[in-house]
XYZ file of C-alpha atoms in Angstrom:
626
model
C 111.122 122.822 74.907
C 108.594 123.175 71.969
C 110.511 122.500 68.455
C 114.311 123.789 69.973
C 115.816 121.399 67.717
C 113.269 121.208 64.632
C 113.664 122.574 60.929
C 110.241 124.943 59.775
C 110.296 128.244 59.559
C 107.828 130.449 61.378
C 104.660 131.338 59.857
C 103.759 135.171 60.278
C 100.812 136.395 61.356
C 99.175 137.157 58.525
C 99.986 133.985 56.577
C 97.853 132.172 59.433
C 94.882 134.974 58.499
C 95.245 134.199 54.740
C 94.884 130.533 55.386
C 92.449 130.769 57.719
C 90.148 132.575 54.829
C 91.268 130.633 52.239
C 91.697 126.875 53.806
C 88.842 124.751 53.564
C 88.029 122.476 57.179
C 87.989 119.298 56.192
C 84.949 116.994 55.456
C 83.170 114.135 54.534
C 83.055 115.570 51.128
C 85.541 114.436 48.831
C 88.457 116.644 47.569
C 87.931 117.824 44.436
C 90.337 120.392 44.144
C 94.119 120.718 45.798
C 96.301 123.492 46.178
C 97.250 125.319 43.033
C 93.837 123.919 41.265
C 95.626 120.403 41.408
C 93.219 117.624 41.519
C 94.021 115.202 44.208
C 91.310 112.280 43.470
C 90.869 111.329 46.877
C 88.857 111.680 50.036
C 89.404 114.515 52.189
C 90.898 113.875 55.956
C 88.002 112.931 58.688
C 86.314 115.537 61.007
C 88.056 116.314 63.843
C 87.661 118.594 66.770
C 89.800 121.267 65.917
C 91.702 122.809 69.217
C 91.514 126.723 70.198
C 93.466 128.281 67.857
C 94.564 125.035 65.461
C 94.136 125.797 61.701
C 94.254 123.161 58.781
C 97.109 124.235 56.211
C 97.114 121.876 53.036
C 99.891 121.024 51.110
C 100.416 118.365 48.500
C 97.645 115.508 49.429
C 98.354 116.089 53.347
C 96.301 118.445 55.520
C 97.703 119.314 58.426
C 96.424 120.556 61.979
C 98.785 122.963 63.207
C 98.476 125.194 66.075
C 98.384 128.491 66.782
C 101.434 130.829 65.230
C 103.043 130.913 68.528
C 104.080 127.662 68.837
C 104.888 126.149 65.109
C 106.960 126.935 62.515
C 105.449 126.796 58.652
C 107.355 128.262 55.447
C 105.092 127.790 52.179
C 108.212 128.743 50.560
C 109.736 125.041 50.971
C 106.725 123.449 48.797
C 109.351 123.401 46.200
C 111.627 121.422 48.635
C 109.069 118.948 49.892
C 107.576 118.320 46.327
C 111.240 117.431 44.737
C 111.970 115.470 47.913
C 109.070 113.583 46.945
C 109.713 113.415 43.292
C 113.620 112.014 44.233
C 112.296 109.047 46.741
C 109.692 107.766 44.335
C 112.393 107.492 41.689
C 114.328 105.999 43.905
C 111.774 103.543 45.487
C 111.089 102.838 41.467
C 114.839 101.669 40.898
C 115.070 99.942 44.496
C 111.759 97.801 44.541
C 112.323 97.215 40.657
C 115.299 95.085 41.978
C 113.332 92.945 43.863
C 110.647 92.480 41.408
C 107.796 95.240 42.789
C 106.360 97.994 40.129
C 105.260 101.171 41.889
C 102.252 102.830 40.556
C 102.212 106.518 40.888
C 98.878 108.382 40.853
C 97.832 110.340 37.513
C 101.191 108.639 35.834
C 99.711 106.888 32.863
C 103.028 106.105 31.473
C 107.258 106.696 31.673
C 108.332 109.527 29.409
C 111.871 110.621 28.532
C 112.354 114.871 28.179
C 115.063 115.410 25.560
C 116.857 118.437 26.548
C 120.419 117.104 25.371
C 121.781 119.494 23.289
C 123.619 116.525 21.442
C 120.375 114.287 20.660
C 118.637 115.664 17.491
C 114.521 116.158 19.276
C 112.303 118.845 18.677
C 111.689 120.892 22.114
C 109.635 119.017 24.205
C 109.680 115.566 22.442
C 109.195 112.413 24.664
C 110.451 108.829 24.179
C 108.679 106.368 26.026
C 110.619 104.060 28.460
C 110.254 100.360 28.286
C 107.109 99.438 30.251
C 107.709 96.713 33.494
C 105.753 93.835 32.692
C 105.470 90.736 34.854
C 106.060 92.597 38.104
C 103.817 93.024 41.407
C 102.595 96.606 42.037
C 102.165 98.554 44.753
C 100.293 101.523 45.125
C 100.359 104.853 47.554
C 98.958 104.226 50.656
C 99.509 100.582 50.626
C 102.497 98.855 53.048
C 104.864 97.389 51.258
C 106.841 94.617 53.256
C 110.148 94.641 50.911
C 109.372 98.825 50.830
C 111.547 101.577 51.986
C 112.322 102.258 55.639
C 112.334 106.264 56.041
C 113.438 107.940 58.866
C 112.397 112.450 59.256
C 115.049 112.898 61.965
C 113.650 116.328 62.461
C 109.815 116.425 61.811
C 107.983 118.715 63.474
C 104.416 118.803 62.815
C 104.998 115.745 60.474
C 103.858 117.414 57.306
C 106.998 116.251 55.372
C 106.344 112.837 56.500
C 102.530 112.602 56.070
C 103.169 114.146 52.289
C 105.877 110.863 52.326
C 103.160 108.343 53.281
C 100.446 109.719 51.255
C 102.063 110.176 47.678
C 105.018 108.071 47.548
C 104.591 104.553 46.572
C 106.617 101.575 47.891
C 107.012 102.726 51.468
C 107.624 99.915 54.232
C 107.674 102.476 57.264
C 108.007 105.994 58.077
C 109.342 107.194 61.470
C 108.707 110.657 62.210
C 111.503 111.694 65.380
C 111.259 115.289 67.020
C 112.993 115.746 70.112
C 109.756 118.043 71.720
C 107.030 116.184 73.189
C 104.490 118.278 71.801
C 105.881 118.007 68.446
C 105.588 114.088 68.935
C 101.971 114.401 69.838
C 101.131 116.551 67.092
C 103.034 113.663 64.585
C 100.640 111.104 65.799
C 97.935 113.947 65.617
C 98.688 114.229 62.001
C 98.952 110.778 61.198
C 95.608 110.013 62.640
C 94.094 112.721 60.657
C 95.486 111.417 57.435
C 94.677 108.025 57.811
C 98.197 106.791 57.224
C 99.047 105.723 60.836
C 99.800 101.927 59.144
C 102.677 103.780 57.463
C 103.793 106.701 59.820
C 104.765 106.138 63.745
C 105.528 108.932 65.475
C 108.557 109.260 67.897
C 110.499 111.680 70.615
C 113.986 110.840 70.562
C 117.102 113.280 70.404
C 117.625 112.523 66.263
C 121.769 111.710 66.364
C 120.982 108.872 69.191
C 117.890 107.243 67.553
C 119.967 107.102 64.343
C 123.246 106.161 66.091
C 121.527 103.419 67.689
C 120.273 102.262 64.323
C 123.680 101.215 62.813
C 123.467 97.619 62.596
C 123.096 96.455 58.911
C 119.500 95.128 59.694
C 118.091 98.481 61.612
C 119.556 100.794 58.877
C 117.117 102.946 57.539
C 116.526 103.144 53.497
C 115.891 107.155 53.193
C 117.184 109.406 55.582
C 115.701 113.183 55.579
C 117.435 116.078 57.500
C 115.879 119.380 57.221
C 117.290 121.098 60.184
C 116.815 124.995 61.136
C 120.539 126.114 60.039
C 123.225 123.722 59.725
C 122.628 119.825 60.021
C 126.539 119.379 60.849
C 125.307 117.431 64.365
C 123.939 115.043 62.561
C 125.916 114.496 59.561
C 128.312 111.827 61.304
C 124.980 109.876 63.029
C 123.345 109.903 59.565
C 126.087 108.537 57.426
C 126.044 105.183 59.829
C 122.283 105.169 59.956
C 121.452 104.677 56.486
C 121.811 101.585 54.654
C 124.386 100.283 51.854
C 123.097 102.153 48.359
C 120.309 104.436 51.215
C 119.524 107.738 49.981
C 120.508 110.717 52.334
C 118.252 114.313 51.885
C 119.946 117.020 53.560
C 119.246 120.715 53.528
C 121.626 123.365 55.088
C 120.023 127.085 55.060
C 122.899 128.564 56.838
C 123.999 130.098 53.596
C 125.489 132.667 55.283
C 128.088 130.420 56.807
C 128.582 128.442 53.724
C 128.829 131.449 51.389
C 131.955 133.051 53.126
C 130.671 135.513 55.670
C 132.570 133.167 58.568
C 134.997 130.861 57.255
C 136.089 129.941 60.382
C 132.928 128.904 60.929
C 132.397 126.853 58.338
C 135.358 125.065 58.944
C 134.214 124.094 62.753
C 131.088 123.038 61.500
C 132.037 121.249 57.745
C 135.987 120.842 57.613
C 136.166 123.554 54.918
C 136.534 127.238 54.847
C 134.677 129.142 52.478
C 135.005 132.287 50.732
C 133.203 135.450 49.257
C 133.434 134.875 46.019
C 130.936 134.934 42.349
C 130.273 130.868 42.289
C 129.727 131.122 46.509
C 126.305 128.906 45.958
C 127.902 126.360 44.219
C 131.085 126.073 46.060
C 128.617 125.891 49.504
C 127.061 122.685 47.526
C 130.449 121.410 47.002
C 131.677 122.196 51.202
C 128.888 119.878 52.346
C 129.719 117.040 50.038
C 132.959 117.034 51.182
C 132.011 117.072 54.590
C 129.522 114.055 53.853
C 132.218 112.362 52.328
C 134.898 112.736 54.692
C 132.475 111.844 58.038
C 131.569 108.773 55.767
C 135.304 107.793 54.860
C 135.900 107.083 58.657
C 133.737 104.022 58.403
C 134.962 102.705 54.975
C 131.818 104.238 53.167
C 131.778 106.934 50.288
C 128.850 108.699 48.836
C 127.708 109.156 45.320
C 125.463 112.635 44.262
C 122.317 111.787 42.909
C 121.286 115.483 42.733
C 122.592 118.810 44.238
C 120.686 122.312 44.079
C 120.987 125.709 45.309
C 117.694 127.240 45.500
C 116.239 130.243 46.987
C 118.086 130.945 50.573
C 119.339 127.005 51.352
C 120.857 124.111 49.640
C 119.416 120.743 49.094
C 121.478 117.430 48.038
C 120.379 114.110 47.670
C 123.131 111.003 47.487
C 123.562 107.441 47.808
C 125.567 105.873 50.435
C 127.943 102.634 50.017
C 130.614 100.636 51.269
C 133.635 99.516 50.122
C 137.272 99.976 51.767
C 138.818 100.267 48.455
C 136.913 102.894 46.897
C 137.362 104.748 50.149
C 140.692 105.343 48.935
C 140.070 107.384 46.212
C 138.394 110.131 48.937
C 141.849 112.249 48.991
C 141.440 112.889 44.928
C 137.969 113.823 44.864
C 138.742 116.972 47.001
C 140.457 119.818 46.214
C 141.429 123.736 47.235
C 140.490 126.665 45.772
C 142.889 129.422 44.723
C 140.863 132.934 43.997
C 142.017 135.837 43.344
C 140.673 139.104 44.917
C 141.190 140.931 42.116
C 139.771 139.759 39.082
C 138.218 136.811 40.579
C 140.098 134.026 38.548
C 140.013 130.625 40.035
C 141.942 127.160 39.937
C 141.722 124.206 41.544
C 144.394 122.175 43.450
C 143.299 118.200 44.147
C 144.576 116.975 47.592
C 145.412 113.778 46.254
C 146.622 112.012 42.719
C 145.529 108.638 41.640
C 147.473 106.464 38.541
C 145.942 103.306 36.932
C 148.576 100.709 36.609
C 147.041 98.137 34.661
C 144.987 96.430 37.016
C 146.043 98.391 40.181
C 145.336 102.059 41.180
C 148.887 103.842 42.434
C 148.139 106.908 45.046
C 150.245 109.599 45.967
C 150.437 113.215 47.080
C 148.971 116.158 44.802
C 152.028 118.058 43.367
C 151.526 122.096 43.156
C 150.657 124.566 43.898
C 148.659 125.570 40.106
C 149.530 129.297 40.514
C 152.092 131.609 40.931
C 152.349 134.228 44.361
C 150.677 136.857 42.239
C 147.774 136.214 40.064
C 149.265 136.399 36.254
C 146.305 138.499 34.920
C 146.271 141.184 37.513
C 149.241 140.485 39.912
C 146.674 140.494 42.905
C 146.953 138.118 46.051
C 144.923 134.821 46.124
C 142.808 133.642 48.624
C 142.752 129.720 49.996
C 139.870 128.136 50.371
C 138.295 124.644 50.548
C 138.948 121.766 50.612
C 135.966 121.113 48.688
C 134.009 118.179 46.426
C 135.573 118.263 43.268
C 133.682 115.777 41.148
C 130.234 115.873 39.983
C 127.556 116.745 41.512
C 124.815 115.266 39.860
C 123.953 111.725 38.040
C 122.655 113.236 35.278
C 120.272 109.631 34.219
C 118.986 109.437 37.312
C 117.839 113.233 37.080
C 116.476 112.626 33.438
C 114.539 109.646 35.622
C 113.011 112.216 38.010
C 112.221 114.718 35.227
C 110.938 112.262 33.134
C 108.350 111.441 35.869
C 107.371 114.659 36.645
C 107.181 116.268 32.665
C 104.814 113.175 32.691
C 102.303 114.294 35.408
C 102.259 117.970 36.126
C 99.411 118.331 38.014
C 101.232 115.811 41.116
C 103.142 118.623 42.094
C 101.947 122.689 43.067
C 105.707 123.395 41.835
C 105.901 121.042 38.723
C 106.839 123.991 36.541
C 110.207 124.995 38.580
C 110.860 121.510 39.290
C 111.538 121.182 35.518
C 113.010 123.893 34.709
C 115.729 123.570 37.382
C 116.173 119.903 36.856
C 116.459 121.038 33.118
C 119.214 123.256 33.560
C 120.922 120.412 35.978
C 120.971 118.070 33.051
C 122.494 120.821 30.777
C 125.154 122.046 32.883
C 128.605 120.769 32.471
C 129.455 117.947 34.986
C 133.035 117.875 34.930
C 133.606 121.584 35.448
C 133.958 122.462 38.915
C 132.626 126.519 39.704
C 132.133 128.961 36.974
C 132.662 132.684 36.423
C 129.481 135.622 36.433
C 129.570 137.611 33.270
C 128.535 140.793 35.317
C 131.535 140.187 37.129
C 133.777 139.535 34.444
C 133.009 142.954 32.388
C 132.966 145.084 35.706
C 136.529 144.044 36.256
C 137.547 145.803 33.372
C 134.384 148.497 33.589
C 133.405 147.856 29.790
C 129.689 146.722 29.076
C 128.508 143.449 29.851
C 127.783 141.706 26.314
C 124.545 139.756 26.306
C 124.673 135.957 27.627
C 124.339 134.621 24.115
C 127.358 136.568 22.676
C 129.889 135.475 25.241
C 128.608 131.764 24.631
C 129.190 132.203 21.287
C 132.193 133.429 21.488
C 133.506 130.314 23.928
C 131.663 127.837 21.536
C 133.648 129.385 18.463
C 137.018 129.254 20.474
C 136.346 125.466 20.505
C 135.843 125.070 24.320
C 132.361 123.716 25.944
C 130.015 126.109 27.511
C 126.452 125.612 30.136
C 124.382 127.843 32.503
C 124.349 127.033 36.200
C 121.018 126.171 38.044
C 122.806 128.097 40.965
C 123.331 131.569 39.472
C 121.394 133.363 36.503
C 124.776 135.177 35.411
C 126.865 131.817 35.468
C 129.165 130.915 32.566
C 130.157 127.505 33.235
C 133.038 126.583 31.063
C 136.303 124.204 30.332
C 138.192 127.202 28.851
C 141.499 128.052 30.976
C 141.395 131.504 32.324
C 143.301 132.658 29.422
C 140.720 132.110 27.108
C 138.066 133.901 29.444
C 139.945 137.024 29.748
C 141.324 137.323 25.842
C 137.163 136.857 25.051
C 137.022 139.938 27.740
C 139.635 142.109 26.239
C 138.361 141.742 22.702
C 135.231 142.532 23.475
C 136.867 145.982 25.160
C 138.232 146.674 21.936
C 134.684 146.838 20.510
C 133.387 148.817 23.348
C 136.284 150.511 24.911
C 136.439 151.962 28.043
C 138.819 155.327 29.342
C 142.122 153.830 30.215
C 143.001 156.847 31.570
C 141.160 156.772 34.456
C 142.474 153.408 35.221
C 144.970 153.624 37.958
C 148.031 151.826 36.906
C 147.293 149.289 40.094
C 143.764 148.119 39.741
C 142.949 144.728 38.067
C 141.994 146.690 34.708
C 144.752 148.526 34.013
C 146.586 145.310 34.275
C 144.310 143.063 32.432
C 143.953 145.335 29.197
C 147.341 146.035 29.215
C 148.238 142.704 27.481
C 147.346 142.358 24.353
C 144.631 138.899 23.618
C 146.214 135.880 22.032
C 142.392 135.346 20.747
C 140.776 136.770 18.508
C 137.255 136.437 19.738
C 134.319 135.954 17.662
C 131.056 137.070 18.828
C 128.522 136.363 16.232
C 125.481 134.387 17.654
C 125.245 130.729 17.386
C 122.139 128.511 17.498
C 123.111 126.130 19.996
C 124.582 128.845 22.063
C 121.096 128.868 23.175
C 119.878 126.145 25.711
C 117.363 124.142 25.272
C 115.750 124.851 28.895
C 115.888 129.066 27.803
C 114.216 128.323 24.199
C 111.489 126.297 25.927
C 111.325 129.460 28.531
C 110.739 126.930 31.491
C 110.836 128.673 34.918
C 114.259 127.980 35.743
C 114.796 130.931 38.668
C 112.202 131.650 41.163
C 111.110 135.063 41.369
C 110.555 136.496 45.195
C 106.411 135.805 45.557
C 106.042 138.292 48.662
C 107.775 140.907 50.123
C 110.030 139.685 53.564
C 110.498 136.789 51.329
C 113.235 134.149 52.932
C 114.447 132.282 56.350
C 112.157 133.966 58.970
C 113.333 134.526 62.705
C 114.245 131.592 64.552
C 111.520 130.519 67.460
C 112.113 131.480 71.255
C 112.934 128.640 73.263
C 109.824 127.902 75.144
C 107.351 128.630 71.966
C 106.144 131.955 71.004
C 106.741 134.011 68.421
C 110.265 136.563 68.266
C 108.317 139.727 67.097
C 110.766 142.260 67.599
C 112.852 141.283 65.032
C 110.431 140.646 62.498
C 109.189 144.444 63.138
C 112.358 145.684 63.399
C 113.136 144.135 59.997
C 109.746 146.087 58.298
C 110.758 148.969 60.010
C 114.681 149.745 58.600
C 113.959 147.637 55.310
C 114.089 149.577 52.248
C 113.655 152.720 53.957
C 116.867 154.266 51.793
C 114.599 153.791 48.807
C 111.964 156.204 49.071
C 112.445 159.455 47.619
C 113.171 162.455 49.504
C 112.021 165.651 48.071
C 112.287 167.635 51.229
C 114.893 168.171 53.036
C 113.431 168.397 56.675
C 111.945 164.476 56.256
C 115.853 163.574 56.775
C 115.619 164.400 60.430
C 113.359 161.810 60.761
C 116.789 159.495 60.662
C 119.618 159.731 63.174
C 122.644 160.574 62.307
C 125.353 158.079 62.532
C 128.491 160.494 62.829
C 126.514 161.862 66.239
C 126.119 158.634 67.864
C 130.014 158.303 67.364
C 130.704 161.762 68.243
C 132.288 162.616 65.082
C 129.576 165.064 63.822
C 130.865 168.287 63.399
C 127.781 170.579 61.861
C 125.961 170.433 65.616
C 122.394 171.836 65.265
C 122.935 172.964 61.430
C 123.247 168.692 61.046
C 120.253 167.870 58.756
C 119.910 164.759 60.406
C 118.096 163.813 64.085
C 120.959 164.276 66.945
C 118.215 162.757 69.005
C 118.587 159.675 70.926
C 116.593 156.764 71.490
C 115.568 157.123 75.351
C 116.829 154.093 77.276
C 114.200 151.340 77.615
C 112.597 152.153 74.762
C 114.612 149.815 72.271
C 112.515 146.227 71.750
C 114.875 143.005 72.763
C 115.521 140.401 70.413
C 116.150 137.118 71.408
C-alpha cells in the first residue's frame, strides 16, 4: 500500500498550485539560483518526461519528481530538519574520515571558523577564530564515492528527497540506501536518483525497514548513519536500529507524536518508550529526555550505550542525533543516568530521583540502589500532591564541542542552507544552555501561581545571577528559566518580587497554591537590578532562535489513507471549526448559526427562547474521516 509505513507529511492542495507557478522544470541550463535566492553552482537535473500530474519541488541542491497530491506526502516545514540533518553528518563524516586520513571539502566553505557565544570567553559578538587547517590529507568532494566513506541507511524514505539532498551535498559518503516498504515509493527512489545523477551513491530498496536493518547486525554490514523519520513514533524501530548501526555510528531520529510524549497519554508513552510522561511546563524537554532513555535502555540489552551529540525540540516534533558504542562496562552505569520525576500539581515544583547510585573507589566504580524518595507526601511550598513520572535521561543532552563544530560550519557558509539563520540561532542557544541541569521552570508559570505580574526575563535572571546560582534559556521553550537554584531559591525570588507588586490576598482561598506560597515569609532577599551578562549572547545578537508560524494550518497535516489519496474531510473540517470563537459577534441572531451543546445533551432548558441553533445535523450529512 502506497507510503503506509513512510514519514512526509501531506502536501495540500494549494501548496502543489504554488509550486507548480513558482517551480522552475528543469533544464539544460545551469542553476543559477536555489531556493531562498541560494546559489547552488551547479548544473540543473536532466530533462525528463514528466508523468500526468508529477511536479518538480526543489529543495536544497535536489529536485525532486513527485506525483500528484494524492499519492505523496511533502511538508516544506521540515527544510529546517533536513538542512541540520545535513549540517550534523558532514560534521560527522569530517571527524570520522579525518581519522583515517581523508579531508572533506564542503562547497562554498572557504575555511573552518569558530562562533564565540560563551558567555565565559572575552569575544566581541560575532568574532571568529579560525581552526587549524588539515594539511597533508586526501580530499574528497560532494558527489564523489568515497571507498573508506560513510555507509547511510533512510530506513523510511519515501520519495528519496532526504537521501538525494544526502548524496548531493554531503561529502565523504561511501553508499546511501534508500528502504521504503511501498513499491511505488521504491520506484520513485530510483526515479529520483536517476534524475539527480547520483545513482553511483544512492540505491534504492523495498524492504520492511526493522528486517533490512535487523539483518544488518554483523560488525561488517553495520551501517555508519542511520536516519529514522517516521510518521508518529519510530518506537518499531528503535530496537532494529540500535543493532544496525556501527560502533561510534550516528543515529537521527525524529518522533512527532508530541502529543504522546508531552503527557496527553502516559500510558501510552510507556507502551511505546518505557516512560510515562506528564503535563507539565518543561513537557518538550522532558519528551527529549523519554526517548533517550528509551534509546538507551533498547541499546543496554546488547552491551551498547549511546552518547547525545545534539537534541532539539522544534516546531511540532523532536529531533536527536547520538553516537552509538560498545562496551559491557560502561553499560553499567545505564541505571544512574535515569531518573523519575516528582511534580507537583500545584505550583509545578520539580525534583529528580536517579534510579541508580554509582561510587568511585579508587580504581573501581561501586553500584548500588538510589536511596529516596527527594520529597515529602505533600509538596513543602504548597502542600499539593505530586505526580510520578519518568524514568527519564538524566544527563546531558548535548556535546556542546561537537555543536560549536556544526555551528562553526554553518556561521561559515550561510548561503548552503535555506534555514542557515534558525540553524544558528537554535544551535546558539544549545551551546548556552546549562548542560547539567535537567528541566527548567516557565516564568509565566511561576508568577501565575501566585497571580502577581510576570517580571521581565532579564530581571528574574538577574536576580538568580545575584543570588549566586547559574542561569540559561532553553532552545525548547521561549519562557524557560533553566537554573541550578533549589526550589527554595526560585520561590523566595517569586515572593519578593510580590512584595514589590502585590497582589489581593484576600481573595486567595486559604487552599490554593498562593495562599500557601506567600504565606511564608522569603529567606532571600532578592535583588532585581539588571545585569549585563544576564543577557545572552544569542538574544544581543537577535539571531532567530524561535520559529514563527509561516502560514496559517501550520503543523503535522492528516495522515494518508491507506491505499493513497488524500483524507480531505479532516483537513476541511479543521478550516471549518478553527478559530471560529474568534470573530466578533455584534449581533446576536449570528449565534444561531452554532448549535448548542446543552441541546444535543438534553440539558437545555430555555427551548425556543435558546439563542443558539437546536437544529440537528440530518443523518448522512456528516463527512467520514478516516
Amino acid at each position: 500500500m502506497w507510503l503506509r509505513a513512510t514519514r512526509r507529511l501531506r502536501l495540500p492542495t494549494r501548496f502543489i498550485q504554488t509550486f507548480r507557478r513558482t517551480m522552475n522544470p528543469p533544464t539544460h541550463e545551469p542553476a543559477t539560483s536555489g531556493t531562498n535566492g541560494r546559489d547552488t553552482e551547479q548544473d540543473a537535473p536532466p530533462e525528463a518526461a514528466l508523468m500526468p500530474g508529477e511536479t518538480v519541488v526543489r529543495e536544497g541542491r535536489a529536485a525532486i519528481l513527485f506525483p500528484n497530491a494524492n499519492e505523496v506526502f511533502y511538508n516544506p516545514v521540515q527544510e529546517f530538519n533536513r538542512d541540520l540533518t545535513c549540517a550534523v553528518i558532514t560534521e560527522f563524516a569530517r571527524e570520522t574520515l579525518a581519522q583515517k586520513g581523508v579531508r572533506v571539502v564542503v562547497p562554498g566553505e572557504r575555511e573552518r571558523v569558530v562562533v564565540c557565544v560563551s558567555e565565559n570567553k572575552e569575544s566581541t559578538d560575532g568574532q571568529v577564530v579560525k581552526d587549524e587547517e588539515e594539511d597533508g590529507l586526501a580530499s574528497i568532494s560532494v558527489g564523489e564515492q568515497c571507498q573508506q566513506g560513510l555507509r547511510i541507511l533512510e530506513g523510511l524514505a519515501a520519495s528519496g528527497l532526504r537521501s538525494v539532498r544526502f548524496a548531493l551535498e554531503v561529502p565523504g559518503i561511501r553508499s546511501i540506501t534508500a528502504n521504503d516498504f511501498s513499491a511505488r515509493a521504491a520506484s520513485l527512489i530510483a526515479r529520483n536518483a536517476n534524475f539527480n545523477k547520483v545513482s553511483h551513491l544512492l540505491q534504492a530498496s523495498q524492504r520492511d525497514a526493522s528486517m533490512l536493518m535487523y539483518e544488518s547486525r554483523g560488525r561488517k554490514e553495520r551501517y555508519d548513519v542511520i536516519d529514522l523519520d517516521p510518521y508518529g513514533s519510530p518506537s518499531p524501530f528503535l530496537d532494529a536500529a540500535v543493532q544496525a548501526v556501527g560502533d561510534g555510528g550516528l543515529l537521527c531520529i525524529t518522533c512527532t507524536d508530541m502529543a504522546v510524549m508531552a503527557g496527553n497519554s502516559g500510558e501510552t508513552c510507556y507502551s511505546k518508550y518505557g516512560s510515562v510522561s506528564i503535563k507539565a511546563k518543561f513537557c518538550h524537554e522532558m519528551a527529549l529526555r523519554i526517548i533517550l532513555h528509551s534509546l538507551d535502555q533498547r541499546a543496554a540489552v546488547y552491551q551498547r550505550y549511546i552518547e547525545p551529540l545534539l537534541s532539539v525540540s522544534v516546531d511540532f516534533y523532536i529531533r536527536v542525533f547520538i553516537k552509538v558504542h560498545t562496551g559491557q562496562a560502561t553499560v553499567k552505569n545505564s541505571a544512574s543516568k535515569q531518573a523519575l520525576v516528582y511534580n507537583c500539581i500545584g505550583c509545578g515544583t520539580f525534583h529528580l530521583q536517579r534510579m541508580g547510585k554509582r561510587t568511585n573507589q579508587g580504581k573501581s566504580m561501586k553500584y548500588s540502589a538510589a536511596t529516596g524518595p527527594p520529597v515529602q507526601e505533600n509538596c513543602q511550598h504548597c502542600g499539593q500532591k505530586h505526580q510520578l513520572g519518568g524514568p527519564i535521561w538524566a544527563e546531558q543532552l548535548h556535546d556542546v564541542p561537537f555543536v560549536q563544530k556544526v555551528l562553526s560550519a554553518v556561521s561559515s557558509n550561510p548561503t548552503r542552507f535555506g534555514t542557515s539563520k534558525r540553524i544558528e540561532g537554535v544551535l546558539s542557544m544549545v551551546t548556552e544552555e546549562l548542560q547539567d541541569v535537567p528541566l527548567y521552570y516557565t516564568l509565566d508559570h511561576l508568577s501565575s501561581t501566585v497571580h502577581c505580574n510576570t517580571p521581565s526575563m532579564l530581571q528574574f535572571r538577574s536576580a538568580l545571577l545575584h543570588a549566586g546560582h547559574r542561569v540559561s534559556l532553553s532552545h525548547a521553550c521561549k519562557n524557560a528559566v533553566k537554573t541550578d537554584a533549589p526550589s527554595r531559591v526560585m520561590w523566595d525570588l517569586v515572593r519578593c518580587w510580590e512584595k514589590i507588586n502585590p497582589v489581593k490576598r484576600e481573595r486567595l482561598s486559604e487552599t490554593s497554591p498562593a495562599f500557601h506560597i506567600l504565606s511564608t515569609e522569603p529567606l532571600l532577599q532578592a535583588c532585581f537590578d539588571l545585569r549585563e551578562d544576564a543577557n545572552p549572547q544569542s538574544r544581543r545578537r537577535h539571531l532567530t532562535r524561535f520559529q514563527e508560524n509561516p502560514q496559517a494550518n501550520w503543523g503535522p497535516k492528516a495522515r494518508a489513507k491507506a491505499g493513497g489519496g488524500l483524507s480531505s474531510g479532516l483537513e476541511d473540517r479543521r478550516k471549518r471549526f478553527q478559530n471560529k470563537r474568534k470573530l466578533q459577534i455584534t449581533d446576536s441572531a449570528q449565534l444561531k448559526n452554532f448549535p448548542c451543546k446543552k441541546f444535543r445533551k438534553g440539558t437545555c432548558t430555555h427551548g425556543e427562547e435558546c439563542c443558539f441553533s437546536h437544529e440537528l445535523e440530518q443523518p448522512g450529512t456528516e463527512e467520514k474521516v478516516d
